[in-house]
Coordinates of C-alpha atoms in Angstrom, one line a residue:
Chain B
M714 CA 91.7 68.3 99.7
A715 CA 93.1 66.1 97.1
I716 CA 96.3 67.0 95.5
T717 CA 94.7 67.5 92.1
A718 CA 92.2 70.0 93.5
F719 CA 95.0 71.7 95.3
V720 CA 97.1 72.3 92.2
Q721 CA 94.1 73.3 90.2
T722 CA 93.0 75.9 92.8
L723 CA 96.5 77.2 93.1
F724 CA 96.7 77.7 89.4
N725 CA 93.3 79.4 89.2
G726 CA 94.4 81.6 92.1
L727 CA 97.5 82.6 90.3
A728 CA 95.7 83.4 87.1
I729 CA 93.0 85.5 88.9
G730 CA 95.8 87.1 90.8
G731 CA 97.3 88.0 87.5
S732 CA 94.2 90.0 86.5
Y733 CA 94.1 91.5 90.0
S734 CA 97.7 92.6 89.7
L735 CA 97.0 94.5 86.5
I736 CA 94.2 96.4 88.3
A737 CA 96.3 96.9 91.4
V738 CA 99.3 98.2 89.5
G739 CA 97.3 100.7 87.5
F740 CA 95.7 102.0 90.7
C741 CA 98.9 102.0 92.6
L742 CA 100.9 104.0 90.0
V743 CA 98.3 106.8 90.2
Y744 CA 98.4 106.6 94.0
S745 CA 102.2 106.7 94.2
I746 CA 102.4 109.9 92.1
M747 CA 99.2 111.8 93.0
K748 CA 98.7 110.4 96.6
F749 CA 95.0 109.9 96.3
T750 CA 92.9 106.8 95.7
N751 CA 91.7 106.8 92.2
F752 CA 88.1 105.5 92.2
A753 CA 87.7 106.2 88.5
H754 CA 89.9 103.2 87.8
G755 CA 87.0 100.8 87.8
S756 CA 85.1 102.7 85.2
M757 CA 88.3 102.9 83.1
I758 CA 88.3 99.1 83.0
S759 CA 84.6 98.9 81.9
A760 CA 85.0 101.6 79.4
A761 CA 88.1 100.1 77.8
A762 CA 86.5 96.7 77.7
F763 CA 83.4 98.1 76.1
V764 CA 85.3 100.0 73.4
S765 CA 87.4 96.9 72.7
Y766 CA 84.2 94.8 72.4
W767 CA 82.8 97.3 69.9
V768 CA 86.0 97.4 67.8
C769 CA 86.3 93.6 67.9
N770 CA 82.8 93.1 66.7
R771 CA 83.1 95.8 64.0
F772 CA 86.2 94.4 62.4
N773 CA 86.0 90.8 63.4
L774 CA 89.2 90.8 65.4
G775 CA 90.6 87.9 67.4
L776 CA 92.0 88.0 71.0
L777 CA 95.2 89.7 70.1
G778 CA 93.4 92.4 68.0
S779 CA 90.9 93.0 70.8
L780 CA 93.8 93.3 73.3
F781 CA 95.5 96.0 71.2
A782 CA 92.2 97.8 70.7
A783 CA 91.7 97.7 74.5
I784 CA 95.2 99.0 75.1
A785 CA 94.7 101.9 72.7
A786 CA 91.3 102.6 74.2
G787 CA 92.6 102.4 77.7
A788 CA 95.5 104.8 76.9
L789 CA 93.1 107.3 75.4
I790 CA 90.6 107.0 78.3
G791 CA 93.4 107.4 80.8
S792 CA 94.7 110.6 79.2
I793 CA 91.1 112.0 78.9
T794 CA 90.5 111.2 82.5
E795 CA 93.6 113.1 83.6
F796 CA 92.8 116.0 81.4
L797 CA 89.1 116.4 82.3
A798 CA 89.0 115.3 85.9
F799 CA 92.3 116.2 87.4
R800 CA 94.2 118.7 85.3
R801 CA 92.5 121.8 86.6
I802 CA 92.5 120.7 90.2
E803 CA 96.1 119.8 89.9
K804 CA 96.9 123.3 88.7
K805 CA 95.2 124.8 91.7
S806 CA 97.3 122.5 93.9
A807 CA 94.3 121.8 96.0
S808 CA 94.1 119.4 98.9
N809 CA 94.1 115.8 97.8
F810 CA 90.6 115.1 98.8
Y811 CA 89.3 117.1 95.9
F812 CA 91.1 114.6 93.7
F813 CA 89.3 111.8 95.4
V814 CA 85.9 113.3 95.0
S815 CA 86.6 114.2 91.4
S816 CA 87.7 110.6 90.7
L817 CA 84.6 109.3 92.3
T818 CA 82.3 111.5 90.3
W819 CA 84.2 111.0 87.1
G820 CA 84.0 107.3 87.7
T821 CA 80.2 107.5 88.1
F822 CA 80.0 109.6 84.9
V823 CA 81.9 107.2 82.7
E824 CA 80.2 104.2 84.2
Q825 CA 76.8 105.7 83.4
L826 CA 78.0 106.5 79.8
V827 CA 79.0 102.8 79.4
N828 CA 75.7 101.8 81.0
N829 CA 73.8 103.9 78.5
G830 CA 75.8 102.3 75.7
V831 CA 75.5 98.7 76.8
G832 CA 71.9 98.8 77.9
I833 CA 70.5 96.3 80.4
R834 CA 71.9 93.2 78.9
A835 CA 75.5 92.1 79.5
L836 CA 77.6 91.8 76.3
A837 CA 79.8 88.8 75.6
F838 CA 83.0 88.8 73.5
P839 CA 82.9 86.4 70.6
K840 CA 84.5 83.0 71.2
F841 CA 88.2 83.6 71.1
Y842 CA 89.5 80.1 72.0
P843 CA 88.8 76.8 70.1
S844 CA 88.0 75.1 73.4
L845 CA 87.1 76.4 76.8
S846 CA 89.5 74.2 78.8
L847 CA 92.7 72.4 78.2
K848 CA 93.5 69.0 79.7
I849 CA 97.1 68.5 80.7
T850 CA 98.6 65.3 82.1
V851 CA 101.5 65.8 84.5
F852 CA 102.9 62.7 86.4
G853 CA 99.9 60.7 85.4
T854 CA 97.3 63.0 87.0
K855 CA 94.9 64.9 84.7
Y856 CA 94.5 68.7 85.2
T857 CA 91.8 70.8 83.6
I858 CA 92.8 74.4 83.0
M859 CA 90.5 77.1 81.7
T860 CA 92.0 78.5 78.5
N861 CA 91.0 82.0 79.5
Y862 CA 92.9 81.7 82.7
L863 CA 96.0 80.5 80.9
Y864 CA 96.0 83.4 78.6
M865 CA 95.1 85.8 81.4
F866 CA 98.1 84.6 83.4
V867 CA 100.5 84.7 80.5
S868 CA 99.6 88.1 79.3
A869 CA 99.5 89.6 82.8
V870 CA 103.1 88.4 83.3
I871 CA 104.1 89.8 79.9
V872 CA 102.5 93.2 80.5
L873 CA 103.9 93.4 84.1
G874 CA 107.3 92.6 82.8
L875 CA 107.1 95.3 80.1
L876 CA 105.9 97.7 82.7
F877 CA 108.9 97.0 85.0
V878 CA 111.3 97.4 82.1
F879 CA 109.6 100.7 81.4
L880 CA 109.8 101.9 85.0
Y881 CA 113.4 100.8 85.7
K882 CA 115.2 101.0 82.4
T883 CA 113.9 104.1 80.6
K884 CA 114.2 107.8 81.1
Y885 CA 110.4 108.2 81.5
G886 CA 110.3 105.5 84.1
R887 CA 113.0 107.2 86.1
A888 CA 111.0 110.4 85.9
I889 CA 107.9 108.6 87.2
R890 CA 109.9 107.2 90.1
A891 CA 111.5 110.5 90.9
T892 CA 108.1 112.4 90.8
S893 CA 106.5 109.8 93.1
F894 CA 109.3 110.2 95.6
D895 CA 109.3 114.0 95.8
R896 CA 107.3 116.0 93.3
D897 CA 108.7 119.4 94.0
T898 CA 112.3 118.3 93.8
A899 CA 111.7 116.4 90.6
N900 CA 110.2 119.6 89.2
L901 CA 113.3 121.5 90.2
M902 CA 115.5 118.9 88.5
G903 CA 113.9 119.7 85.2
I904 CA 111.4 116.8 85.1
N905 CA 108.2 117.8 83.3
V906 CA 105.8 116.8 86.1
A907 CA 102.6 117.5 84.1
M908 CA 103.8 115.2 81.3
T909 CA 104.8 112.5 83.8
I910 CA 101.4 112.6 85.4
Q911 CA 99.9 112.2 81.9
I912 CA 102.1 109.2 81.2
V913 CA 101.1 107.6 84.5
F914 CA 97.5 107.9 83.6
I915 CA 98.1 106.4 80.2
L916 CA 99.9 103.5 81.8
A917 CA 97.1 103.0 84.2
G918 CA 94.7 103.0 81.3
I919 CA 96.7 100.4 79.4
M920 CA 96.7 98.1 82.5
A921 CA 92.9 98.7 82.8
G922 CA 92.4 97.8 79.1
V923 CA 94.3 94.5 79.3
G924 CA 92.6 93.6 82.6
G925 CA 89.2 94.6 81.1
V926 CA 89.4 92.3 78.1
F927 CA 90.1 89.2 80.2
L928 CA 87.6 90.1 82.8
G929 CA 85.1 90.7 80.0
V930 CA 85.8 87.3 78.6
K931 CA 85.4 85.8 82.1
N932 CA 82.4 87.7 83.3
K933 CA 80.8 89.3 80.3
I934 CA 80.8 93.1 79.8
Y935 CA 78.5 95.3 81.9
A936 CA 78.9 98.8 83.2
Q937 CA 79.7 97.8 86.8
L938 CA 82.3 95.3 85.7
G939 CA 85.2 97.5 86.6
S940 CA 83.9 98.8 90.0
D941 CA 83.0 95.2 91.0
V942 CA 86.6 94.0 90.7
V943 CA 88.4 97.2 91.6
T944 CA 88.0 96.4 95.3
K945 CA 90.3 93.5 94.7
G946 CA 92.9 95.9 93.3
F947 CA 92.5 98.1 96.4
I948 CA 92.9 95.2 98.8
S949 CA 96.0 94.0 96.9
S950 CA 97.7 97.3 97.1
V951 CA 96.9 97.7 100.8
L952 CA 98.3 94.2 101.3
G953 CA 101.4 95.1 99.4
G954 CA 101.9 98.5 101.0
L955 CA 100.0 101.5 99.6
G956 CA 102.0 103.2 96.9
S957 CA 104.5 100.4 96.2
V958 CA 104.3 98.8 92.7
Y959 CA 106.2 95.7 93.6
G960 CA 104.1 95.3 96.7
A961 CA 100.9 95.6 94.7
V962 CA 101.9 92.8 92.4
I963 CA 102.8 90.4 95.2
G964 CA 99.7 91.4 97.1
A965 CA 97.5 90.7 94.1
F966 CA 98.9 87.2 93.6
V967 CA 98.6 86.4 97.3
L968 CA 95.0 87.7 97.3
G969 CA 94.1 85.7 94.2
V970 CA 95.4 82.4 95.7
V971 CA 94.0 83.0 99.1
E972 CA 90.6 83.9 97.6
Q973 CA 90.4 80.8 95.4
F974 CA 91.2 78.6 98.4
L975 CA 88.6 80.4 100.5
V976 CA 86.0 80.0 97.7
Y977 CA 86.8 76.3 97.6
F978 CA 86.4 75.9 101.3
V979 CA 83.7 78.4 102.5
G980 CA 81.9 79.6 99.3
S981 CA 82.2 82.9 97.5
N982 CA 80.1 85.0 99.8
M983 CA 81.8 84.0 103.0
A984 CA 85.2 84.3 101.2
R985 CA 84.7 88.1 101.0
V986 CA 83.9 88.3 104.7
V987 CA 86.9 86.2 105.6
I988 CA 89.2 88.2 103.3
F989 CA 88.0 91.5 105.0
V990 CA 88.8 90.1 108.5
L991 CA 92.1 88.7 107.3
M992 CA 93.0 92.1 105.9
L993 CA 92.1 93.8 109.2
V994 CA 94.3 91.4 111.1
F995 CA 97.1 91.9 108.6
L996 CA 96.9 95.7 108.9
L997 CA 97.0 95.4 112.7
I998 CA 100.2 93.3 112.5
R999 CA 102.0 94.8 109.6
P1000 CA 100.5 98.2 108.5
Q1001 CA 103.3 98.9 106.2
G1002 CA 102.3 96.0 104.0
I1003 CA 104.4 93.3 102.4
S1004 CA 106.9 95.6 100.8
G1005 CA 107.4 97.6 103.9
V1006 CA 107.1 100.9 102.1
M1007 CA 104.9 103.5 103.7
V1008 CA 104.0 106.9 102.3
K1009 CA 104.4 109.5 105.0
D1010 CA 103.6 113.2 105.1
K1011 CA 106.7 115.3 104.9
A1012 CA 107.0 118.3 107.1
Chain J
M1356 CA 50.1 116.5 100.9
S1357 CA 50.0 113.6 98.5
I1358 CA 51.5 110.3 99.6
Y1359 CA 54.1 110.5 96.9
V1360 CA 55.5 113.9 98.0
E1361 CA 55.4 112.7 101.6
S1362 CA 57.4 109.6 100.8
V1363 CA 60.0 111.6 98.8
L1364 CA 60.3 114.0 101.8
T1365 CA 60.7 111.2 104.3
F1366 CA 63.4 109.3 102.3
T1367 CA 65.2 112.6 101.8
S1368 CA 65.1 113.4 105.5
I1369 CA 66.4 109.9 106.3
T1370 CA 69.3 110.4 103.8
C1371 CA 70.0 113.7 105.4
I1372 CA 70.6 112.1 108.8
T1373 CA 73.4 110.0 107.2
V1374 CA 74.7 113.1 105.6
C1375 CA 75.0 114.8 109.0
G1376 CA 77.4 112.0 109.9
L1377 CA 79.2 112.5 106.6
Y1378 CA 79.6 116.2 107.5
I1379 CA 81.3 115.3 110.7
L1380 CA 83.5 112.7 109.0
T1381 CA 84.4 114.4 105.7
G1382 CA 83.6 118.1 106.3
L1383 CA 85.3 118.4 109.7
T1384 CA 87.9 115.6 109.8
G1385 CA 88.7 115.3 106.1
M1386 CA 88.2 111.5 105.8
F1387 CA 86.0 109.6 103.4
S1388 CA 83.9 106.6 104.1
L1389 CA 82.4 104.5 101.4
G1390 CA 80.7 102.4 104.0
Q1391 CA 78.0 104.7 105.1
A1392 CA 75.4 102.7 103.2
S1393 CA 76.5 99.5 104.8
F1394 CA 76.3 101.0 108.3
M1395 CA 72.8 102.0 107.2
A1396 CA 72.3 98.4 106.1
L1397 CA 73.2 97.1 109.6
G1398 CA 70.8 99.5 111.2
A1399 CA 68.1 98.6 108.8
Y1400 CA 68.6 94.8 109.2
A1401 CA 68.7 95.2 113.0
A1402 CA 65.4 97.0 112.9
A1403 CA 64.0 94.5 110.5
V1404 CA 65.0 91.4 112.4
L1405 CA 64.2 92.6 115.9
G1406 CA 61.0 94.5 114.8
K1407 CA 59.5 91.7 112.7
L1408 CA 60.7 88.5 114.2
Y1409 CA 61.0 89.5 117.9
H1410 CA 58.3 92.3 117.9
W1411 CA 60.6 94.7 119.7
P1412 CA 59.3 98.3 120.0
F1413 CA 60.6 101.2 117.9
I1414 CA 63.3 102.9 120.0
P1415 CA 65.2 99.8 121.2
C1416 CA 65.4 98.5 117.6
L1417 CA 67.0 101.8 116.6
L1418 CA 69.4 101.7 119.5
V1419 CA 70.5 98.1 118.7
G1420 CA 71.2 99.3 115.1
I1421 CA 73.3 102.2 116.3
I1422 CA 75.2 100.0 118.7
L1423 CA 75.9 97.4 116.0
S1424 CA 77.2 100.1 113.6
V1425 CA 79.4 101.7 116.2
V1426 CA 80.9 98.4 117.4
T1427 CA 81.6 97.0 113.9
G1428 CA 82.9 100.5 112.9
F1429 CA 85.3 100.5 115.9
L1430 CA 86.5 97.0 115.1
S1431 CA 87.2 97.7 111.4
G1432 CA 88.6 101.2 112.1
Y1433 CA 90.9 100.2 114.9
P1434 CA 93.9 98.9 112.9
I1435 CA 94.0 101.9 110.6
M1436 CA 93.4 105.0 112.6
R1437 CA 97.2 105.7 113.0
L1438 CA 97.7 105.3 109.2
R1439 CA 97.0 107.8 106.4
K1440 CA 93.4 108.9 105.9
E1441 CA 93.2 107.0 102.6
Y1442 CA 93.1 103.7 104.4
L1443 CA 89.7 104.5 105.9
T1444 CA 88.2 104.9 102.5
L1445 CA 89.6 101.5 101.3
I1446 CA 88.7 99.7 104.5
T1447 CA 85.2 101.0 104.6
L1448 CA 84.8 100.0 100.9
C1449 CA 85.8 96.4 101.8
Y1450 CA 83.7 96.6 104.9
G1451 CA 80.7 97.4 102.8
E1452 CA 81.4 94.4 100.4
A1453 CA 81.8 92.1 103.4
I1454 CA 78.5 93.2 105.0
I1455 CA 76.6 92.8 101.7
A1456 CA 78.1 89.4 101.3
L1457 CA 77.2 88.4 104.8
L1458 CA 73.6 89.6 104.4
N1459 CA 73.4 87.7 101.1
Q1460 CA 74.5 84.6 102.8
S1461 CA 72.6 84.6 106.1
N1462 CA 69.3 82.7 106.5
I1463 CA 67.7 84.9 109.2
T1464 CA 67.8 87.9 106.9
G1465 CA 66.3 86.2 103.9
G1466 CA 69.5 86.3 101.8
A1467 CA 69.4 88.2 98.6
L1468 CA 65.6 88.3 98.6
G1469 CA 65.6 90.5 101.6
M1470 CA 62.9 90.9 104.2
S1471 CA 59.4 92.3 103.8
D1472 CA 56.4 93.0 106.1
I1473 CA 58.4 95.0 108.6
P1474 CA 56.1 96.9 110.8
K1475 CA 55.8 100.6 109.9
H1476 CA 56.8 103.0 112.7
T1477 CA 58.5 105.9 110.8
T1478 CA 56.3 108.7 109.7
L1479 CA 57.3 112.0 108.1
I1480 CA 57.1 113.8 111.4
I1481 CA 59.3 111.2 113.2
A1482 CA 61.9 111.4 110.3
I1483 CA 62.0 115.2 110.5
L1484 CA 62.4 115.1 114.3
F1485 CA 65.3 112.7 114.0
L1486 CA 66.8 114.9 111.3
I1487 CA 66.6 117.9 113.6
F1488 CA 68.4 115.8 116.2
G1489 CA 71.0 114.8 113.6
I1490 CA 71.7 118.4 112.6
Y1491 CA 71.8 119.5 116.2
F1492 CA 74.3 116.7 117.0
A1493 CA 76.5 117.7 114.1
W1494 CA 76.3 121.4 115.1
C1495 CA 77.2 120.6 118.7
F1496 CA 80.0 118.4 117.5
R1497 CA 81.5 121.1 115.4
H1498 CA 81.4 123.7 118.2
S1499 CA 82.8 121.4 120.8
K1500 CA 86.4 120.7 121.7
F1501 CA 86.3 117.6 119.5
G1502 CA 85.1 119.5 116.5
R1503 CA 87.9 122.0 116.7
M1504 CA 90.5 119.2 117.1
A1505 CA 88.9 117.5 114.0
I1506 CA 89.2 120.7 112.0
A1507 CA 92.9 121.0 113.0
I1508 CA 93.5 117.4 111.8
K1509 CA 91.8 118.1 108.6
S1510 CA 94.0 121.1 107.7
D1511 CA 97.3 119.7 108.9
E1512 CA 97.8 116.3 110.4
L1513 CA 101.5 116.7 111.3
A1514 CA 101.1 120.1 112.9
S1515 CA 98.1 119.0 115.0
K1516 CA 100.0 115.9 116.1
S1517 CA 102.8 118.0 117.3
M1518 CA 100.3 120.2 119.2
G1519 CA 99.5 117.1 121.3
I1520 CA 96.2 116.2 119.7
N1521 CA 95.6 112.4 119.9
M1522 CA 95.1 111.9 116.2
A1523 CA 93.9 108.3 116.3
A1524 CA 91.3 109.1 119.0
V1525 CA 89.9 112.1 117.2
K1526 CA 89.6 110.3 113.9
M1527 CA 88.0 107.4 115.6
R1528 CA 85.5 109.6 117.3
S1529 CA 84.4 111.2 114.1
F1530 CA 84.2 107.9 112.3
L1531 CA 82.0 106.4 115.1
C1532 CA 79.7 109.4 115.1
A1533 CA 79.2 109.0 111.4
A1534 CA 78.7 105.3 111.7
G1535 CA 76.1 105.7 114.5
L1536 CA 74.1 108.3 112.6
A1537 CA 74.1 106.1 109.6
G1538 CA 72.9 103.2 111.7
L1539 CA 70.1 105.4 113.1
A1540 CA 69.1 106.4 109.5
G1541 CA 69.1 102.7 108.5
G1542 CA 66.7 101.8 111.2
L1543 CA 64.3 104.6 110.2
Y1544 CA 64.6 103.6 106.6
A1545 CA 63.6 100.0 107.3
F1546 CA 60.7 101.0 109.4
Y1547 CA 59.4 103.3 106.6
L1548 CA 60.0 101.2 103.5
Q1549 CA 58.9 98.0 105.4
Y1550 CA 61.2 96.1 103.1
V1551 CA 65.0 95.6 103.0
D1552 CA 67.4 93.8 100.7
P1553 CA 71.2 93.9 100.4
S1554 CA 71.2 95.5 97.0
L1555 CA 69.8 98.7 98.5
F1556 CA 73.0 99.4 100.3
G1557 CA 75.9 99.2 97.8
W1558 CA 79.0 101.5 98.0
R1559 CA 77.9 103.5 95.0
K1560 CA 75.2 105.0 97.2
S1561 CA 77.8 106.1 99.7
G1562 CA 79.8 107.6 96.8
E1563 CA 76.8 109.5 95.6
W1564 CA 76.3 111.0 99.1
V1565 CA 79.9 112.2 99.2
A1566 CA 79.4 113.9 95.8
W1567 CA 76.3 115.6 97.0
V1568 CA 78.0 116.9 100.1
F1569 CA 80.8 118.3 98.0
F1570 CA 78.3 119.9 95.7
G1571 CA 76.8 121.9 98.5
G1572 CA 80.1 122.7 100.1
V1573 CA 81.8 120.3 102.4
N1574 CA 82.8 122.9 104.9
S1575 CA 79.3 124.0 105.5
L1576 CA 76.6 122.0 107.3
T1577 CA 73.9 124.2 105.7
G1578 CA 75.4 123.5 102.3
S1579 CA 75.6 119.7 102.8
I1580 CA 72.0 119.5 104.0
V1581 CA 70.6 121.8 101.4
A1582 CA 72.4 120.1 98.6
T1583 CA 71.4 116.6 99.8
F1584 CA 67.8 117.8 100.1
G1585 CA 67.8 119.3 96.6
L1586 CA 69.7 116.6 94.7
S1587 CA 68.1 113.6 96.5
A1588 CA 64.6 115.0 96.0
L1589 CA 65.4 115.8 92.4
S1590 CA 66.7 112.3 91.8
Q1591 CA 63.6 110.7 93.3
F1592 CA 61.2 113.0 91.3
F1593 CA 63.1 112.3 88.0
S1594 CA 63.7 108.6 88.7
R1595 CA 62.1 107.8 85.3
F1596 CA 65.1 109.4 83.5
A1597 CA 67.6 107.7 85.8
D1598 CA 70.1 107.2 83.0
Y1599 CA 70.5 110.8 82.1
Q1600 CA 70.0 112.2 85.5
V1601 CA 73.1 110.5 86.8
L1602 CA 75.1 111.9 83.9
I1603 CA 73.8 115.4 84.5
Y1604 CA 74.4 115.4 88.2
S1605 CA 77.9 114.0 88.0
A1606 CA 78.8 116.5 85.3
M1607 CA 77.4 119.2 87.7
V1608 CA 79.5 118.0 90.6
L1609 CA 82.6 117.9 88.4
L1610 CA 82.0 121.5 87.2
V1611 CA 81.5 122.7 90.8
L1612 CA 84.7 120.9 91.9
N1613 CA 86.7 122.4 89.1
F1614 CA 85.5 125.9 89.2
K1615 CA 84.3 126.4 92.8
P1616 CA 86.1 123.8 94.9
N1617 CA 84.4 124.8 98.1
G1618 CA 81.0 124.0 96.8
V1619 CA 78.0 126.1 96.2
F1620 CA 77.7 127.4 99.7
G1621 CA 81.4 127.6 100.6
Y1622 CA 81.8 128.4 104.3
W1623 CA 78.4 130.0 104.6
E1624 CA 76.1 128.8 107.4
L1625 CA 72.5 129.6 108.0
S1626 CA 73.3 130.8 111.5
D1627 CA 75.7 133.4 110.0
L1628 CA 72.6 135.5 109.5
F1629 CA 72.2 135.9 113.3
N1630 CA 75.6 135.2 114.8
T1631 CA 78.4 137.6 114.5
R1632 CA 80.9 135.5 116.5
D1633 CA 80.5 132.7 114.1
R1634 CA 81.1 135.0 111.1
R1635 CA 84.4 136.0 112.7
M1636 CA 85.4 132.4 113.0
Q1637 CA 84.5 131.7 109.5
R1638 CA 86.5 134.7 108.2
L1639 CA 89.5 133.5 110.1
L1640 CA 89.1 130.0 108.6
K1641 CA 88.9 131.6 105.1
E1642 CA 92.0 133.7 105.7
A1643 CA 93.9 130.6 106.9
Q1644 CA 92.8 128.8 103.8
T1645 CA 94.0 131.5 101.4
R1646 CA 97.3 131.7 103.3
E1647 CA 97.7 127.9 102.9
G1648 CA 96.9 128.2 99.2
A1649 CA 99.4 131.0 98.8
L1650 CA 102.1 128.9 100.6
K1651 CA 101.4 125.9 98.4
H1652 CA 101.6 128.2 95.4
E1653 CA 105.0 129.4 96.5
Q1654 CA 106.2 125.9 97.0
T1655 CA 105.5 124.7 93.5

């Protein structure tokens, strides 16, 4: 493997890891607070991307405008999801597998709505960038970088940075962390748990929106867009340690890079198989994930 | 009986065999698998390859399919059985992706185009016989020592662990039973449809089955089977309106989950009509559930 190819694959991996990390973090925030795997996350991605596409076409927006549209749409979809699919079950304090089935069904529902809206053809965003790839010369070697990947990486880093500031520097962030640590105690301490859950879903929706736009530019928009990539989010958060936001980010970047190298060496189909096997081996050796945090039942 | 009705009934019976496995895994043990369809894919492809290329007879093909599902299920389940139940869902999801990718890649199975001209061995009668076997199997499992251990784990992992139940072993047993039944169903499927391709076995299918089981009532074998029969037959009859039909049935499942979380049938079983001992057990279960609910209510 020549050094040019190596650097290029590494960069592609990091950029794709960026988009995975957005998905993984959105999924992981919900997991950390509600303790169930939110399978509606994929459909939130497709729905946000679809709404953003519609707004972008209607008002002739550029990339930034579409991103903001997607963020608004994602936040709205997140809060609707919480309200319609989980609020009532949450009030009954039912066992967490009802949440899981509810998320699965809600996901199917939204995905089908998007499917009816999009139709059979996949939609493509208008051309956002003047050129599809950039040529950069470093130390006399030429690298070709996809413009979309560059923007994807940069905005993922910005969004994640803002998220961490929110989680660790604001009152609401502290409420989220407290609720995810122990919901009942947080409630006793005067934290409005219902509102915190709502905020978490809105955050997850925003992540889904940003991820959705870039994935939409990369792969076009179709109803199953979200659920096709959401597996990567799950794998990343398992690698990072289920329920840890830091871990999910690191896991996503590791997954992105490993995946790109595997695609380079063994092709995209075999890459999935190899990643599955690697994940099993990793879980066997280190079940608590990279971050070493494990969610455990309390007596 | 017209050929059309017969085919709908056969496919539904085959789906119900998988659902018997889901009842063991989800209804009794409280775990979710999104890989049921891919275990089915393994069974189907085993049947297709052995039956078409090597001209094996019917039963050995099915057996190989079951063994394949169980062995791969064991390998992928082994690292995570001591972890939280959610891991199984995620692992089986990725397992499904890996199996589909493998089938798309491999040359023997015809890649993405799939295989056709598989000999036809399954008839409606055979499918129903196997379905009866599946129901009997799930029923026996539930009333055995293993079934009771599984129910204990479902309601409280920590408590059952401290009672000395080997949690990993019980979980693994349920998972493998579900995988084996799915493999069997896959074999029957391939021998009936005479054609297989990887796109038939995506994880959405497994998700759909989970929703059906919950619609009928996850705690009742009768409920799971009846709901699967009803919804799966409905979805095949109305396949022309597929777009709206999915919307309607997911809305239905959401409503049932929100307003009647135990499903349409709750804890009711068909055998309750004849069996008083069973009715007692069911009443006890229900009482335990209400107590649990009250406790949780107190806590919050």
